[in-house]
Coordinates of C-alpha atoms in Angstrom, one line a residue:
M224 CA 221.6 30.9 26.3
A225 CA 217.8 30.7 26.9
R226 CA 217.7 27.4 25.0
V227 CA 220.4 25.9 27.3
R228 CA 218.6 27.2 30.3
R229 CA 215.4 25.2 29.5
H230 CA 217.1 22.1 31.0
R231 CA 218.4 21.1 34.4
P232 CA 222.3 21.1 34.5
S233 CA 222.1 17.6 36.1
A234 CA 220.2 16.4 32.9
L235 CA 222.1 18.3 30.3
L236 CA 225.8 18.2 31.6
P237 CA 226.0 14.4 31.4
L238 CA 224.6 14.5 27.9
I239 CA 227.5 17.1 27.0
A240 CA 230.0 14.9 28.6
R241 CA 229.0 11.8 27.0
A242 CA 229.1 13.5 23.6
S243 CA 232.4 15.0 24.1
A244 CA 233.7 11.5 25.0
T245 CA 232.1 9.9 21.9
Y246 CA 233.5 12.5 19.6
S247 CA 236.9 12.9 21.4
L248 CA 239.1 12.9 18.4
E249 CA 239.2 15.6 15.8
S250 CA 238.5 13.2 12.9
S251 CA 235.2 12.3 14.8
W252 CA 234.0 15.9 14.8
L253 CA 233.4 15.7 11.0
E254 CA 231.7 12.4 11.4
S255 CA 229.3 13.6 14.2
P256 CA 225.6 14.2 13.4
Y257 CA 225.5 17.2 11.0
R258 CA 229.1 18.1 12.1
K259 CA 227.7 19.8 15.2
Y260 CA 229.6 18.0 18.0
T261 CA 232.7 20.3 18.2
P262 CA 234.4 20.6 21.5
W263 CA 234.1 24.6 21.4
A264 CA 230.2 24.3 21.0
L265 CA 230.1 21.7 23.8
A266 CA 232.2 23.8 26.0
D267 CA 230.0 26.8 25.5
A268 CA 226.8 24.9 26.2
A269 CA 228.4 23.4 29.5
R270 CA 229.5 26.9 30.6
V271 CA 226.1 28.5 30.1
S272 CA 224.4 25.4 31.9
L273 CA 226.8 25.6 34.8
A274 CA 226.8 29.5 35.1
C275 CA 223.2 30.2 34.4
G276 CA 221.1 26.9 34.7
N277 CA 219.1 25.7 37.7
E278 CA 217.5 22.5 38.8
Y279 CA 213.9 23.7 38.5
R280 CA 214.0 23.1 34.8
K281 CA 213.0 20.1 32.6
D282 CA 215.0 17.1 31.6
A283 CA 217.1 16.9 28.4
G284 CA 217.5 14.3 25.6
D285 CA 219.9 13.8 22.7
A286 CA 217.5 15.8 20.5
D287 CA 217.8 18.8 22.8
L288 CA 221.4 18.8 22.8
L289 CA 221.6 18.6 18.9
Q290 CA 219.3 21.6 18.8
I291 CA 221.5 23.6 21.2
L292 CA 224.7 22.9 19.2
D293 CA 222.8 23.8 15.9
M294 CA 221.7 27.1 17.5
Y295 CA 225.3 27.6 18.7
V296 CA 226.4 27.4 15.0
R297 CA 223.8 29.8 14.0
L298 CA 224.7 32.6 16.5
E299 CA 225.1 35.9 14.9
D300 CA 228.6 37.3 14.5
Y301 CA 229.7 40.9 14.0
F302 CA 231.2 39.8 10.7
L303 CA 227.8 39.4 9.2
R304 CA 226.8 43.1 9.8
D305 CA 230.1 44.9 9.8
I306 CA 231.2 46.4 6.4
D307 CA 234.6 48.0 7.1
E308 CA 237.8 46.4 5.7
D309 CA 239.0 44.9 9.0
A310 CA 235.8 43.0 9.6
L311 CA 237.2 39.7 8.1
G312 CA 240.5 40.0 10.1
R313 CA 238.4 40.4 13.5
W314 CA 236.3 37.5 12.6
L315 CA 239.3 35.3 11.8
L316 CA 240.9 36.3 15.0
R317 CA 237.8 35.3 17.0
A318 CA 237.1 32.1 15.1
S319 CA 240.8 30.8 15.2
G320 CA 241.0 31.6 18.9
E321 CA 237.8 29.8 19.6
Q322 CA 238.5 26.6 17.5
M323 CA 242.2 26.2 16.9
T324 CA 243.0 25.9 20.7
Y325 CA 241.3 22.5 20.5
Q326 CA 243.5 21.3 17.5
E327 CA 247.0 21.4 19.1
P328 CA 248.7 18.0 19.2
V329 CA 248.2 16.4 22.6
F330 CA 251.4 14.3 22.5
Q331 CA 253.6 17.3 21.8
D332 CA 251.8 19.3 24.6
L333 CA 252.4 16.6 27.2
A334 CA 255.9 15.6 26.1
R335 CA 256.9 19.1 26.1
A336 CA 256.1 19.7 29.7
A337 CA 258.7 17.3 30.9
A338 CA 261.1 18.1 28.1
M339 CA 261.1 21.7 28.9
L340 CA 260.4 22.0 32.6
T341 CA 262.5 19.1 34.0
Q342 CA 265.0 18.2 31.1
T343 CA 266.1 21.6 29.9
A344 CA 268.7 23.8 31.7
G345 CA 268.2 27.4 31.7
T346 CA 270.9 30.1 31.4
R347 CA 269.9 32.2 34.4
E348 CA 269.4 31.1 38.1
A349 CA 265.8 30.3 38.6
R350 CA 263.7 32.2 41.2
C351 CA 260.8 29.6 41.4
L352 CA 261.9 26.6 39.5
Q353 CA 264.1 25.4 42.2
P354 CA 264.4 21.6 43.5
G355 CA 261.0 20.9 45.0
W356 CA 258.9 23.4 42.9
E357 CA 256.9 20.5 41.4
E358 CA 255.6 19.3 44.7
E359 CA 254.9 22.8 46.1
L360 CA 252.9 23.9 42.9
L361 CA 251.4 20.6 41.7
G362 CA 251.2 18.6 44.9
T363 CA 253.3 15.7 43.3
S364 CA 256.1 15.3 40.7
L365 CA 255.6 16.6 37.1
S366 CA 255.7 13.0 35.9
H367 CA 252.8 12.0 38.3
Y368 CA 250.9 15.1 37.6
V369 CA 250.9 14.5 33.7
G370 CA 250.1 10.8 34.5
I371 CA 247.1 11.9 36.5
A372 CA 245.8 14.1 33.8
Q373 CA 246.4 11.2 31.3
L374 CA 244.4 8.8 33.7
L375 CA 241.6 11.4 34.1
W376 CA 241.4 11.9 30.4
A377 CA 241.3 8.1 29.5
S378 CA 238.7 7.6 32.1
A379 CA 236.5 10.5 30.6
I380 CA 236.8 9.1 27.2
S381 CA 235.9 5.5 28.1
C382 CA 233.3 6.1 30.8
A383 CA 231.0 8.6 29.1
G384 CA 232.8 11.6 30.4
R385 CA 233.2 10.5 34.1
F386 CA 236.0 9.7 36.4
D387 CA 234.6 7.8 39.6
P388 CA 237.3 7.6 42.5
A389 CA 235.6 4.4 43.5
S390 CA 237.4 2.9 40.3
L391 CA 240.7 3.1 42.1
E392 CA 239.4 0.3 44.5
A393 CA 238.2 -1.9 41.8
P394 CA 239.8 -5.0 40.7
G395 CA 242.9 -4.4 38.5
A396 CA 243.3 -0.8 39.8
E397 CA 246.3 -1.9 41.8
R398 CA 248.4 -1.6 38.7
I399 CA 247.5 1.9 38.4
C400 CA 248.1 2.7 42.2
A401 CA 251.4 1.0 42.1
E402 CA 252.6 3.7 39.8
I403 CA 250.8 6.6 41.5
P404 CA 249.2 6.1 45.0
A405 CA 245.4 6.6 45.0
T406 CA 245.6 9.3 47.7
T407 CA 247.9 11.3 45.3
I408 CA 245.6 10.8 42.4
L409 CA 242.6 12.1 44.4
S410 CA 244.3 14.9 46.1
V411 CA 245.8 16.2 43.0
A412 CA 242.6 15.8 41.1
E413 CA 240.6 17.7 43.7
E414 CA 243.1 20.5 44.0
H415 CA 243.9 21.2 40.3
F416 CA 241.2 19.5 38.1
V417 CA 237.8 19.6 39.9
I418 CA 235.5 22.4 40.6
D419 CA 231.9 22.7 41.9
A420 CA 229.1 24.8 40.5
A421 CA 229.2 27.6 43.0
A422 CA 233.0 28.1 42.3
F423 CA 232.5 27.9 38.7
R424 CA 229.9 30.6 38.7
H425 CA 232.2 32.8 40.8
N426 CA 235.1 32.1 38.3
N427 CA 232.9 32.8 35.4
D428 CA 231.9 36.2 36.8
Q429 CA 235.6 37.0 37.3
A430 CA 236.5 35.9 33.7
R431 CA 233.9 38.1 31.9
M432 CA 235.7 40.7 29.9
T433 CA 232.6 42.1 28.1
T434 CA 228.9 42.4 28.5
D435 CA 228.3 41.8 24.8
P436 CA 226.4 38.5 24.5
L437 CA 227.8 38.0 20.9
L438 CA 231.4 37.8 22.3
R439 CA 230.7 35.5 25.4
R440 CA 231.8 32.3 23.6
F441 CA 235.2 33.8 22.7
E442 CA 236.1 34.7 26.3
F443 CA 238.0 32.4 28.7
N444 CA 236.0 29.4 29.8
P445 CA 236.7 28.5 33.6
L446 CA 236.5 24.8 32.3
R447 CA 240.0 25.4 31.1
G448 CA 241.2 26.0 34.5
K449 CA 239.2 23.2 36.2
P450 CA 237.9 20.7 33.5
L451 CA 236.0 18.3 35.9
V452 CA 232.9 19.3 37.9
K453 CA 231.4 17.6 40.9
G454 CA 227.8 17.4 42.0
Y455 CA 226.4 15.8 39.0
G456 CA 226.2 12.2 39.6
P457 CA 229.0 9.7 40.8
G458 CA 232.5 10.9 40.9
F459 CA 233.6 13.8 38.6
L460 CA 232.2 14.9 35.2
A461 CA 234.2 16.1 32.3
P462 CA 231.9 18.3 30.1
V463 CA 234.7 18.6 27.7
S464 CA 237.2 15.7 27.8
Q465 CA 239.8 17.6 25.4
L466 CA 240.4 20.2 28.1
I467 CA 241.8 17.6 30.6
P468 CA 245.3 17.1 28.9
A469 CA 245.6 20.8 28.3
K470 CA 245.8 21.4 32.1
A471 CA 249.1 19.4 32.1
S472 CA 250.5 21.1 29.1
P473 CA 253.2 23.8 29.7
L474 CA 250.6 26.5 29.0
G475 CA 248.3 24.9 31.8
I476 CA 251.2 24.6 34.1
Y477 CA 252.1 28.3 33.3
Y478 CA 248.7 29.6 34.5
S479 CA 249.0 27.6 37.6
G480 CA 252.6 28.8 38.4
V481 CA 251.6 32.4 37.8
A482 CA 248.7 32.1 40.1
R483 CA 251.1 30.7 42.8
F484 CA 254.3 32.5 42.3
G485 CA 253.6 35.5 40.1
D486 CA 255.9 37.2 37.6
A487 CA 258.9 35.4 38.9
F488 CA 257.4 32.1 37.5
T489 CA 256.8 33.8 34.1
Q490 CA 260.6 34.9 34.0
D491 CA 261.8 31.4 34.9
L492 CA 259.6 29.8 32.3
G493 CA 260.8 32.3 29.6
D494 CA 264.3 31.4 30.3
L495 CA 263.6 27.6 30.0
F496 CA 261.5 28.2 26.8
E497 CA 264.4 30.0 25.1
A498 CA 266.8 27.2 26.0
Y499 CA 264.2 24.6 24.9
V500 CA 263.9 26.2 21.5
G501 CA 267.8 25.9 21.3
R502 CA 267.5 22.2 21.9
Q503 CA 264.9 21.8 19.2
L504 CA 267.1 23.7 16.7
G505 CA 269.9 21.4 17.6
L506 CA 268.0 18.5 16.0
L507 CA 268.2 20.2 12.6
P508 CA 270.7 18.1 10.4
N509 CA 273.6 19.7 8.8
A510 CA 273.1 22.9 10.6
T511 CA 275.3 25.2 13.0
V512 CA 273.3 26.6 15.9
R513 CA 274.8 29.6 17.7
P514 CA 273.3 31.3 20.8
E515 CA 272.7 35.0 21.1
I516 CA 275.8 37.2 20.4
A517 CA 276.9 40.1 22.5
Y518 CA 278.3 43.1 20.4
G519 CA 279.6 46.6 20.8
R520 CA 280.8 48.5 23.8
S521 CA 277.4 48.3 25.4
K522 CA 277.3 44.5 24.8
A523 CA 273.8 44.6 23.2
R524 CA 272.3 41.3 22.3
S525 CA 271.5 39.7 19.0
V526 CA 268.5 37.5 18.4
D527 CA 268.4 34.4 20.6
W528 CA 269.6 31.8 18.1
I529 CA 271.4 32.0 14.8
V530 CA 271.1 28.9 12.6
V531 CA 273.4 28.5 9.7
T532 CA 272.5 26.0 6.9
D533 CA 273.8 25.5 3.5
E534 CA 270.7 27.3 1.9
L535 CA 270.3 30.2 4.4
V536 CA 270.8 31.9 7.7
L537 CA 267.9 31.6 10.0
L538 CA 267.7 34.3 12.8
V539 CA 265.4 33.0 15.6
E540 CA 263.9 35.2 18.3
V541 CA 262.0 33.4 21.2
K542 CA 258.9 35.0 22.7
S543 CA 257.3 33.3 25.6
V544 CA 254.1 35.2 25.2
R545 CA 250.5 34.1 24.5
P546 CA 247.5 36.0 22.9
T547 CA 245.6 38.2 25.4
W548 CA 241.8 38.5 25.4
H549 CA 242.1 41.6 23.2
L550 CA 243.3 39.4 20.3
R551 CA 240.8 36.5 21.2
L552 CA 237.9 39.0 21.1
A553 CA 239.4 41.2 18.3
S554 CA 239.0 44.3 20.5
E555 CA 240.0 47.8 19.5
R556 CA 243.4 47.2 21.2
R557 CA 244.3 44.2 19.3
V558 CA 246.8 46.0 17.2
D559 CA 248.6 47.5 20.1
E560 CA 248.6 44.3 21.8
V561 CA 250.2 42.2 19.1
N562 CA 252.9 44.9 18.7
R563 CA 253.5 45.0 22.3
M564 CA 254.1 41.2 22.4
L565 CA 255.8 40.6 19.0
G566 CA 256.8 44.0 17.6
R567 CA 260.3 44.0 19.3
A568 CA 261.0 40.6 17.8
Y569 CA 260.6 41.8 14.4
G570 CA 263.0 44.7 15.1
Q571 CA 265.5 42.4 16.7
I572 CA 265.6 40.1 13.6
D573 CA 266.1 43.1 11.3
N574 CA 268.8 44.6 13.4
T575 CA 270.7 41.3 13.6
A576 CA 270.5 40.9 9.8
A577 CA 271.9 44.4 9.4
L578 CA 274.8 43.6 11.8
I579 CA 275.6 40.5 9.8
A580 CA 275.5 42.3 6.4
S581 CA 277.6 45.1 7.6
G582 CA 280.4 42.9 8.8
Q583 CA 280.1 43.7 12.5
K584 CA 283.2 42.0 14.0
E585 CA 281.4 39.9 16.4
F586 CA 279.4 38.3 13.5
T587 CA 282.2 37.4 11.3
E588 CA 281.6 33.7 11.6
V589 CA 278.1 34.1 10.2
P590 CA 278.2 33.8 6.5
T591 CA 277.0 36.6 4.2
D592 CA 276.8 34.8 1.0
R593 CA 273.2 33.3 1.4
P594 CA 269.7 34.6 2.1
V595 CA 268.7 35.6 5.7
H596 CA 265.3 34.7 7.1
G597 CA 263.6 35.4 10.5
L598 CA 261.6 33.1 12.7
I599 CA 259.7 34.2 15.8
V600 CA 258.8 31.3 18.0
T601 CA 256.1 31.6 20.4
M602 CA 254.9 29.3 23.4
E603 CA 251.3 29.4 22.2
P604 CA 250.1 29.9 18.7
F605 CA 249.4 33.3 17.3
H606 CA 246.7 32.4 14.8
I607 CA 246.6 34.1 11.3
V608 CA 249.5 36.4 12.5
N609 CA 251.3 35.9 9.1
A610 CA 248.1 36.5 7.0
P611 CA 247.6 39.7 5.1
V612 CA 244.8 40.7 7.5
Q613 CA 247.3 40.9 10.4
R614 CA 250.9 41.1 9.2
P615 CA 250.6 44.6 7.9
Q616 CA 249.9 45.7 11.4
L617 CA 253.3 44.5 12.6
P618 CA 256.7 46.2 11.8
A619 CA 258.1 46.0 8.3
T620 CA 261.4 44.3 7.9
T621 CA 264.0 43.9 5.2
V622 CA 264.1 40.2 5.5
P623 CA 261.3 37.6 5.5
V624 CA 260.1 36.8 8.8
T625 CA 257.5 34.0 10.0
V626 CA 255.9 33.7 13.4
C627 CA 255.5 30.1 14.3
S628 CA 254.4 28.2 17.5
I629 CA 256.7 25.7 19.3
S630 CA 254.7 22.8 18.1
E631 CA 255.4 23.9 14.4
L632 CA 259.1 24.2 15.2
E633 CA 259.1 20.8 16.9
N634 CA 257.7 19.2 13.6
M635 CA 259.8 21.3 11.3
V636 CA 263.1 20.2 12.8
T637 CA 262.2 16.5 12.1
I638 CA 261.9 16.7 8.4
T639 CA 264.5 14.3 6.7
D640 CA 263.6 14.2 3.0
A641 CA 264.4 17.9 2.2
P642 CA 266.6 20.5 3.8
V643 CA 264.7 22.8 6.0
G644 CA 266.5 25.8 4.5
R645 CA 265.2 25.0 1.1
L646 CA 261.7 24.5 2.4
L647 CA 261.7 27.9 4.0
L648 CA 263.0 29.5 0.9
E649 CA 260.4 28.0 -1.3
R650 CA 257.8 29.0 1.1
A651 CA 259.0 32.6 1.4
G652 CA 259.0 32.8 -2.5
D653 CA 255.4 32.0 -2.9
A654 CA 253.4 35.1 -2.0
Q655 CA 250.3 33.0 -1.0
R656 CA 251.9 30.2 0.9
S657 CA 254.2 32.6 2.9
S658 CA 251.1 34.1 4.5
Y659 CA 249.9 30.8 5.8
A660 CA 250.9 29.3 9.1
L661 CA 254.2 27.4 8.9
R662 CA 252.5 24.1 9.8
E663 CA 250.9 24.2 6.2
A664 CA 254.3 23.7 4.6
L665 CA 255.2 20.6 6.7
P666 CA 252.7 17.9 5.6
G667 CA 253.9 15.7 2.7
H668 CA 257.4 15.3 4.1
T669 CA 259.1 12.4 5.8
H670 CA 259.6 13.1 9.5
A671 CA 261.9 11.3 12.0
R672 CA 261.0 11.0 15.7
N673 CA 261.7 14.2 17.8
A674 CA 264.2 12.9 20.3
V675 CA 263.7 15.8 22.7
L676 CA 260.0 15.1 22.8
D677 CA 260.4 11.4 23.1
A678 CA 262.7 11.8 26.1
G679 CA 260.1 13.9 27.8
W680 CA 257.3 11.4 27.0
D681 CA 259.5 8.5 28.3
S682 CA 259.5 10.0 31.8
Y683 CA 255.8 9.4 32.4
P684 CA 254.2 6.5 34.1
W685 CA 251.9 5.4 31.2
R686 CA 254.4 5.9 28.4
H687 CA 254.1 2.4 27.1
A688 CA 250.4 2.0 27.5
A689 CA 249.3 5.4 26.2
A690 CA 252.0 6.4 23.6
G691 CA 250.4 4.5 20.8
Q692 CA 247.0 6.0 21.6
V693 CA 248.0 9.7 21.5
P694 CA 248.7 11.1 18.1
S695 CA 252.3 12.3 17.4
E696 CA 251.6 14.0 14.1
P697 CA 250.4 17.5 14.1
A698 CA 246.6 18.1 14.1
G699 CA 244.8 19.8 11.3
T700 CA 244.2 23.5 11.4
G701 CA 241.2 24.0 9.3
L702 CA 238.4 26.2 10.8

């Protein structure tokens, strides 16, 4: 922290923004000087400068930024001094939460926003997501909101981390403003994407969960809520360009919706997410997808989706949950938290498997002559949840169960050169591979386009100009 505070924010922040724009792609991080220019390191440097810096310090140069990033990598971690058997697991939770959030595929995140929120029908009457909710929450349509995020992101990458509102009056900008009026672009940007230093400091104080300086970098960074800052040169500055599209992802919209509508928005989104998972499962070739089954006198419910393939029966439980700070920081409550969020899903899968095996009358159309596997699909990744350092902390089951994120499912259902059922069986039969994230079993296969995601993407104003510039393949997941 002291090393960052040596420099004026007005001198250091533009350097951080320019570096983030220069190394905006995951492949470029490894090609940056000494592999130091990672978005999580840049984000923490920007956070400290905004929250703790002042203008009575000295200027900064490229050599200063490199030294700051080098010192970030050298920050001490509890893993280096803890000696108990859970130390590795705690370190992995913190490191994966810090790093892997920047490695989610942007195309899928943005396409999913429209595919789920405007193109999927829920099963219950919505309380918040009624006609007009987009304008009430976002200040414009969802299509325009995502388009504005793309515009801000593209400007940040191509203009050394800046978006200057004056560019909307420059020659050629009329093509942009013909799609989205300049007044809409600026009002939405100011409302949802831009923050000043004073508001940032307030939000940063509110976000602190611990006074431990070794855990600060794993906490919520207010730049995730407002990725552009003003007051540091012309227009708006994006210290970490990768955070701009995340604001328009379903997760980013979730946080905006909860802040505006409360728990009712959570319930609406959960219903849509369950239906959206069903749409994705429907893309599986040669598979029968059944919705949840009510059984017995009490009309209890099975898992959310039952998928029957030639190779196996897949029981799918959908959880629209996301890791809390107890998991991100690996606090003492981490085990209770992960069980609170996912424990019931394991039990639901095991109970449904038992009902099928026992011949419960409502399940007679589900075959009993093939293996049964479980899949828990989450809206946000629960990193390392299948690994030996975390899986034993969750309920034991009689059938193999894998937790996967929605982006992993979106990629799995498009495999064309092998039956997905066989792929899952082979993975479960390998003691080591079965503890990896599901995405590790997907590379090396031939994939079709995901029609659900493509339909979502096609609803955006820059679909033709930007589709070829945003990666559609899943990003790597190495720490």
